[in-house]
Coordinates of C-alpha atoms in Angstrom, one line a residue:
M1 CA 115.2 184.0 452.9
R2 CA 117.3 184.7 449.8
N3 CA 118.4 181.0 450.1
S4 CA 114.7 179.9 450.1
W5 CA 113.7 181.9 447.4
W6 CA 116.7 180.2 445.4
G7 CA 115.6 176.5 446.4
I8 CA 112.2 177.3 445.0
I9 CA 113.5 178.8 442.0
L10 CA 115.7 175.7 441.4
L11 CA 112.9 173.4 442.0
V12 CA 110.5 175.3 439.7
A13 CA 113.2 175.0 436.9
L14 CA 113.7 171.5 437.5
V15 CA 109.9 170.7 437.0
G16 CA 109.7 172.7 433.7
V17 CA 113.1 170.9 432.4
I18 CA 111.3 167.5 433.1
Y19 CA 108.1 168.6 431.5
L20 CA 109.7 169.7 428.3
L21 CA 112.3 167.2 427.8
D22 CA 109.9 164.3 429.2
A23 CA 110.5 161.7 426.6
V24 CA 114.2 162.4 426.0
L25 CA 114.8 162.1 430.1
M26 CA 113.0 158.6 430.0
P27 CA 116.2 156.5 429.6
F28 CA 118.3 158.5 431.9
I29 CA 115.7 158.5 434.7
A30 CA 115.4 154.6 434.2
G31 CA 119.1 154.2 434.0
L32 CA 119.6 156.1 437.4
I33 CA 116.9 154.1 439.0
L34 CA 118.7 150.7 437.9
A35 CA 122.1 151.9 438.9
Y36 CA 120.5 152.7 442.2
L37 CA 119.2 149.1 442.7
A38 CA 122.2 147.6 441.4
D39 CA 124.7 149.5 443.4
P40 CA 124.7 147.2 446.6
L41 CA 125.4 144.0 444.3
T42 CA 128.2 146.2 442.7
N43 CA 129.7 147.0 446.0
Y44 CA 129.7 143.5 447.3
F45 CA 131.7 142.2 443.9
Q46 CA 134.2 144.9 445.1
R47 CA 134.2 143.5 448.5
L48 CA 135.4 140.2 447.2
G49 CA 138.2 141.7 445.4
M50 CA 137.0 142.8 442.1
T51 CA 137.9 146.5 440.6
R52 CA 134.6 148.8 439.8
P53 CA 134.7 147.9 436.1
W54 CA 135.0 144.4 436.6
A55 CA 132.2 144.4 439.4
V56 CA 129.9 146.6 437.1
S57 CA 130.5 144.0 434.3
S58 CA 129.6 141.1 436.6
V59 CA 126.7 142.8 437.6
F60 CA 125.5 143.3 434.0
L61 CA 126.4 139.3 433.3
V62 CA 124.0 138.4 436.4
L63 CA 121.2 140.7 434.7
F64 CA 121.8 139.2 431.3
I65 CA 121.6 135.7 432.5
V66 CA 118.3 136.5 434.6
L67 CA 116.8 138.1 431.6
A68 CA 117.7 135.6 429.1
L69 CA 116.1 132.8 431.4
S70 CA 113.1 134.9 431.8
L71 CA 112.6 135.1 427.9
L72 CA 113.5 131.4 427.4
I73 CA 111.5 130.0 430.2
L74 CA 109.1 132.2 432.2
I75 CA 107.7 134.4 429.3
P76 CA 107.0 131.7 426.9
L77 CA 105.0 129.8 429.6
V78 CA 102.9 133.1 430.6
V79 CA 101.9 133.6 426.8
Q80 CA 101.0 130.0 426.6
Q81 CA 98.8 130.3 429.7
I82 CA 97.3 133.6 428.2
K83 CA 96.3 132.0 425.2
Q84 CA 94.9 129.2 427.0
L85 CA 92.9 131.3 429.2
G86 CA 91.5 132.9 426.2
E87 CA 90.5 129.5 424.8
A88 CA 88.9 128.4 428.1
L89 CA 87.0 132.1 428.8
P90 CA 84.0 130.7 426.7
G91 CA 83.6 127.7 428.8
V92 CA 84.3 129.5 432.3
L93 CA 81.6 132.0 431.4
N94 CA 79.0 129.2 430.5
W95 CA 79.8 127.4 433.8
I96 CA 79.4 130.6 435.7
E97 CA 76.0 130.8 434.1
S98 CA 74.8 127.5 434.4
V99 CA 76.4 126.3 437.6
L100 CA 77.3 129.2 439.9
A101 CA 74.8 131.6 438.9
P102 CA 72.1 129.6 440.0
K103 CA 73.5 128.7 443.3
V104 CA 74.1 132.4 444.0
Q105 CA 70.6 133.1 443.3
E106 CA 69.5 130.3 445.6
W107 CA 71.6 131.7 448.4
T108 CA 71.3 135.3 447.9
G109 CA 68.3 136.1 445.6
Y110 CA 70.6 137.8 443.3
D111 CA 70.2 137.0 439.4
L112 CA 73.9 136.7 438.5
A113 CA 72.9 135.1 435.0
S114 CA 71.1 138.1 433.5
E115 CA 73.9 140.3 434.5
L116 CA 76.7 138.1 432.8
S117 CA 74.7 137.6 429.5
N118 CA 75.9 141.0 428.3
V119 CA 79.3 140.7 430.0
R120 CA 80.0 137.5 428.3
E121 CA 79.2 138.6 424.8
T122 CA 81.3 141.6 425.5
L123 CA 84.3 139.7 426.7
I124 CA 84.5 137.2 424.0
E125 CA 84.1 139.7 421.2
N126 CA 87.0 141.9 422.5
W127 CA 89.2 139.0 423.4
R128 CA 88.6 137.7 419.7
D129 CA 89.3 141.4 418.4
A130 CA 92.5 141.8 420.5
G131 CA 94.5 140.3 417.7
S132 CA 93.6 142.6 415.2
Y133 CA 94.0 145.5 417.6
V134 CA 97.5 144.4 418.1
A135 CA 98.1 144.0 414.6
Q136 CA 96.8 147.6 413.9
A137 CA 99.0 149.1 416.5
L138 CA 102.0 147.2 415.2
G139 CA 101.2 148.4 411.9
Q140 CA 100.9 152.1 413.0
I141 CA 104.0 151.9 414.7
G142 CA 105.5 150.6 411.6
R143 CA 104.1 153.5 409.7
S144 CA 105.5 156.0 412.1
G145 CA 109.1 155.1 411.3
M146 CA 110.7 158.0 412.9
A147 CA 108.7 157.2 416.3
F148 CA 109.6 153.7 416.3
V149 CA 113.3 154.3 415.7
S150 CA 113.2 157.0 418.5
W151 CA 111.5 154.2 420.8
V152 CA 114.2 151.8 420.0
T153 CA 117.1 154.2 420.7
Y154 CA 115.4 155.2 423.8
V155 CA 115.3 151.6 425.1
A156 CA 118.7 150.6 423.9
L157 CA 120.2 153.8 425.7
I158 CA 119.0 152.5 429.1
P159 CA 121.6 149.7 429.6
V160 CA 124.3 152.2 428.3
V161 CA 123.3 154.9 430.8
T162 CA 123.1 152.4 433.4
F163 CA 126.4 151.0 432.9
Y164 CA 128.2 154.6 433.0
L165 CA 126.3 155.9 436.0
L166 CA 127.0 152.5 437.9
L167 CA 130.8 152.8 437.1
D168 CA 130.9 156.3 438.4
W169 CA 128.4 156.0 441.2
S170 CA 130.5 156.7 444.2
R171 CA 132.3 159.5 442.2
M172 CA 128.9 161.2 441.4
L173 CA 127.7 161.0 445.2
N174 CA 130.7 162.7 446.3
N175 CA 130.8 165.4 443.7
L176 CA 127.2 166.1 444.7
A177 CA 128.1 166.2 448.6
N178 CA 131.0 168.8 447.8
L179 CA 128.6 170.9 446.1
V180 CA 126.3 171.3 449.2
P181 CA 127.2 174.4 451.4
R182 CA 129.6 173.4 454.1
Q183 CA 127.1 174.7 456.9
W184 CA 124.4 172.6 455.5
V185 CA 126.8 169.4 455.1
G186 CA 125.3 167.6 458.5
E187 CA 121.7 168.3 457.9
T188 CA 121.8 167.5 454.3
S189 CA 123.7 164.1 454.8
R190 CA 121.0 163.2 457.7
L191 CA 118.0 164.0 455.4
A192 CA 119.8 162.1 452.4
H193 CA 120.6 159.0 454.5
R194 CA 116.7 159.1 455.4
C195 CA 115.7 159.4 452.1
D196 CA 118.1 156.5 451.0
E197 CA 116.1 154.1 453.8
V198 CA 113.0 154.7 452.5
L199 CA 113.7 154.1 448.9
S200 CA 115.9 151.1 449.4
S201 CA 113.3 149.7 451.7
F202 CA 110.6 150.2 449.1
L203 CA 112.4 149.7 445.8
R204 CA 114.6 146.9 446.6
G205 CA 113.0 145.4 449.7
Q206 CA 109.4 145.4 448.3
L207 CA 110.5 144.2 444.9
L208 CA 112.3 141.4 446.3
V209 CA 109.3 140.5 448.3
M210 CA 107.2 140.7 445.0
L211 CA 109.5 138.1 443.4
C212 CA 109.4 135.7 446.3
L213 CA 105.5 135.9 446.7
G214 CA 105.0 135.2 443.0
I215 CA 107.2 132.3 443.1
I216 CA 105.6 130.8 446.1
Y217 CA 102.1 131.3 444.5
A218 CA 102.9 130.2 441.0
V219 CA 104.8 127.1 442.4
G220 CA 102.0 126.1 444.7
L221 CA 99.3 126.6 442.5
T222 CA 101.0 124.6 439.6
L223 CA 101.7 121.8 442.0
L224 CA 97.9 121.6 443.0
G225 CA 97.5 121.1 439.2
L226 CA 95.6 124.4 439.0
N227 CA 95.0 125.8 435.2
F228 CA 96.7 129.0 434.7
G229 CA 98.7 128.5 438.2
L230 CA 101.8 130.3 436.7
L231 CA 99.8 133.4 435.4
I232 CA 97.9 133.8 438.7
G233 CA 101.2 133.6 440.6
V234 CA 102.9 136.3 438.3
V235 CA 99.8 138.5 438.4
S236 CA 99.5 138.1 442.3
G237 CA 103.4 139.0 442.8
L238 CA 103.1 142.0 440.6
V239 CA 99.9 143.2 442.6
S240 CA 101.9 142.7 445.8
I241 CA 103.6 146.2 445.4
V242 CA 100.3 147.1 447.4
P243 CA 100.3 145.0 450.6
F244 CA 97.3 142.5 450.8
L245 CA 96.0 143.5 447.3
G246 CA 98.1 140.6 445.6
F247 CA 96.8 138.1 448.1
I248 CA 93.2 139.2 447.8
V249 CA 93.1 139.4 444.2
G250 CA 95.0 136.1 443.4
L251 CA 93.2 134.2 446.2
V252 CA 89.8 135.2 444.5
I253 CA 90.9 134.4 440.9
A254 CA 92.4 131.0 441.9
L255 CA 89.3 130.0 443.9
V256 CA 87.2 130.7 440.8
V257 CA 89.6 128.7 438.5
A258 CA 89.7 125.8 441.3
L259 CA 85.7 125.6 441.8
F260 CA 85.5 125.6 438.1
Q261 CA 88.2 123.0 437.2
F262 CA 87.8 120.7 440.3
E263 CA 84.2 121.5 441.8
T264 CA 85.3 120.1 445.3
W265 CA 86.1 121.6 448.5
W266 CA 89.4 120.2 448.8
A267 CA 90.7 122.1 446.0
L268 CA 89.6 125.3 447.5
L269 CA 91.3 124.4 450.7
G270 CA 94.2 123.7 448.6
V271 CA 94.2 127.1 447.4
V272 CA 93.5 128.9 450.6
A273 CA 96.6 127.0 452.0
V274 CA 99.0 128.1 449.1
F275 CA 98.1 131.9 449.7
S276 CA 98.2 131.2 453.4
L277 CA 101.4 129.8 453.3
G278 CA 102.7 133.0 450.9
Q279 CA 101.2 135.5 453.8
V280 CA 102.9 133.6 456.8
A281 CA 106.3 133.7 454.7
E282 CA 105.8 137.2 454.0
S283 CA 105.4 138.3 457.7
V284 CA 107.7 135.5 459.3
V285 CA 110.5 135.7 456.7
L286 CA 110.4 138.2 453.9
Q287 CA 109.2 141.3 455.6
P288 CA 111.9 140.9 458.6
K289 CA 114.6 139.7 456.6
L290 CA 114.2 142.1 453.3
L291 CA 112.7 145.1 454.7
G292 CA 113.6 144.7 458.4
D293 CA 112.5 147.8 460.6
K294 CA 113.0 150.3 457.7
I295 CA 110.1 152.8 457.0
G296 CA 108.5 152.1 453.7
L297 CA 106.0 154.1 451.6
H298 CA 102.3 153.8 452.6
P299 CA 100.3 151.9 450.0
V300 CA 98.1 154.8 449.5
A301 CA 101.2 157.2 448.9
V302 CA 102.4 154.7 446.4
I303 CA 99.2 154.7 444.2
F304 CA 98.7 158.4 444.2
A305 CA 102.3 159.2 443.4
V306 CA 102.2 156.7 440.4
L307 CA 98.8 158.2 439.2
A308 CA 100.1 161.7 439.4
G309 CA 103.3 161.2 438.0
G310 CA 102.1 159.5 435.1
H311 CA 99.3 162.2 434.6
L312 CA 101.7 165.3 434.9
F313 CA 104.8 163.8 433.0
G314 CA 104.0 160.6 431.4
L315 CA 106.3 157.7 431.8
T316 CA 108.9 159.8 433.0
G317 CA 106.6 160.9 435.8
V318 CA 105.9 157.1 436.6
L319 CA 109.5 156.7 437.0
L320 CA 110.1 159.6 439.2
A321 CA 106.9 159.2 441.4
L322 CA 108.2 156.8 444.0
P323 CA 111.7 158.8 444.4
A324 CA 109.8 162.1 444.6
A325 CA 107.4 160.6 447.1
A326 CA 110.0 159.3 449.2
V327 CA 111.8 162.5 449.3
I328 CA 108.5 164.6 450.2
M329 CA 107.6 161.9 452.8
V330 CA 110.9 162.4 454.6
L331 CA 110.6 166.3 454.5
L332 CA 107.1 166.1 455.8
R333 CA 108.2 164.2 458.6
E334 CA 111.0 166.2 459.1
V335 CA 108.6 169.0 459.3
K336 CA 106.6 167.3 461.9
D337 CA 109.6 166.4 464.2
R338 CA 110.5 169.8 464.1
Y339 CA 106.8 171.2 464.8
K340 CA 106.9 168.8 467.9
N341 CA 110.3 170.1 469.1
S342 CA 109.2 173.8 468.6
A343 CA 108.2 176.3 471.0
L344 CA 104.6 176.4 469.4
Y345 CA 104.1 172.9 470.1
D346 CA 105.3 173.2 473.7
A347 CA 103.2 176.0 474.3
Q348 CA 100.2 174.1 473.5
M349 CA 101.3 171.2 475.7
E350 CA 101.9 173.5 478.5
S351 CA 98.4 175.3 477.8
L352 CA 96.8 171.7 477.9
E353 CA 98.5 170.6 481.0
Q354 CA 97.6 173.9 482.7
Q355 CA 94.1 173.7 481.6
T356 CA 94.1 169.9 483.0
Q357 CA 95.5 170.9 486.4
H358 CA 92.8 173.5 486.6
D359 CA 90.2 171.2 486.0
E360 CA 91.5 168.8 488.5
L361 CA 91.8 171.5 491.1
G362 CA 88.1 172.7 490.4
R363 CA 86.8 169.1 490.9
H364 CA 88.9 168.8 494.2
D365 CA 87.7 172.0 495.4
K366 CA 84.0 170.7 494.8
R367 CA 84.4 167.3 496.5
E368 CA 85.7 169.3 499.6
S369 CA 83.0 171.6 499.5
S370 CA 80.6 168.8 499.5

């Protein structure tokens, strides 16, 4: 009982520290998550014969190359397509009002044109004002010199923290394991292993699935000649953090753009084929290879954890949301398993079995008496 109270006190103290040191903890939490994600690649380089410092340096070199390529190739293309979308938005809305809305009204009786008139003006006005809003925000950041310096410092600390955590990752885990009371070592190791399976399944596996789906959608739509194909593919890949949501959002947007651009059923079939290919690849190749049979987080749990963490602790809470949700889910499943193996659960089952046998004997006696 005393150990339980100590555990509750430590948990409350930890939550209080996170609440009080919200902004300060951000680079350390982010570095911890990045080190956790990069540890398998570091171990792979070590198995190739590298020492730990050289393996960590190699990982950082790979990450730098990927980041540099993204900055030089992907981000300029996405920004360009966002600008093109802003220029094409009035034409798209005119097409919806003049071409699509009459057909919708003919098929369903719903007057879409009247509903879109106010939406059209609001969207165009806000889109034009977006540049001034950004300028005002940047000006406010510039005037708040200390806040800007603090923000840059926190961001710059993330790779430094990640490097040192990754360098001493195995040593840190061993030190933490040595702090566990000896009578709890076996149970703690088993629970930690289950938590690691859930986290690795979702963080590493799902992120790779999102990346692959984004590439499939972006390349496929670009090859079809669809406007904003790269932008739609990137958005669909990011939203794929929730299963099927990226498929639904990307498909609807791509179908609207294809109908506006080509006005043929063949273009719509091409878009459907691209997204169907992505779903087949996810079900047959990506999920089995990258996730396997590990148990990931439920989509509802992901959404709730991120929203709750952000509401309670800001950006630090968002970073901690998924690891905390994984640990809570593992603990809840552990409670469920222990309940099913407990005398209370067995007693309930025994009572149900006795009631079933009693009902069957009663029905048997009625049949004999009749």
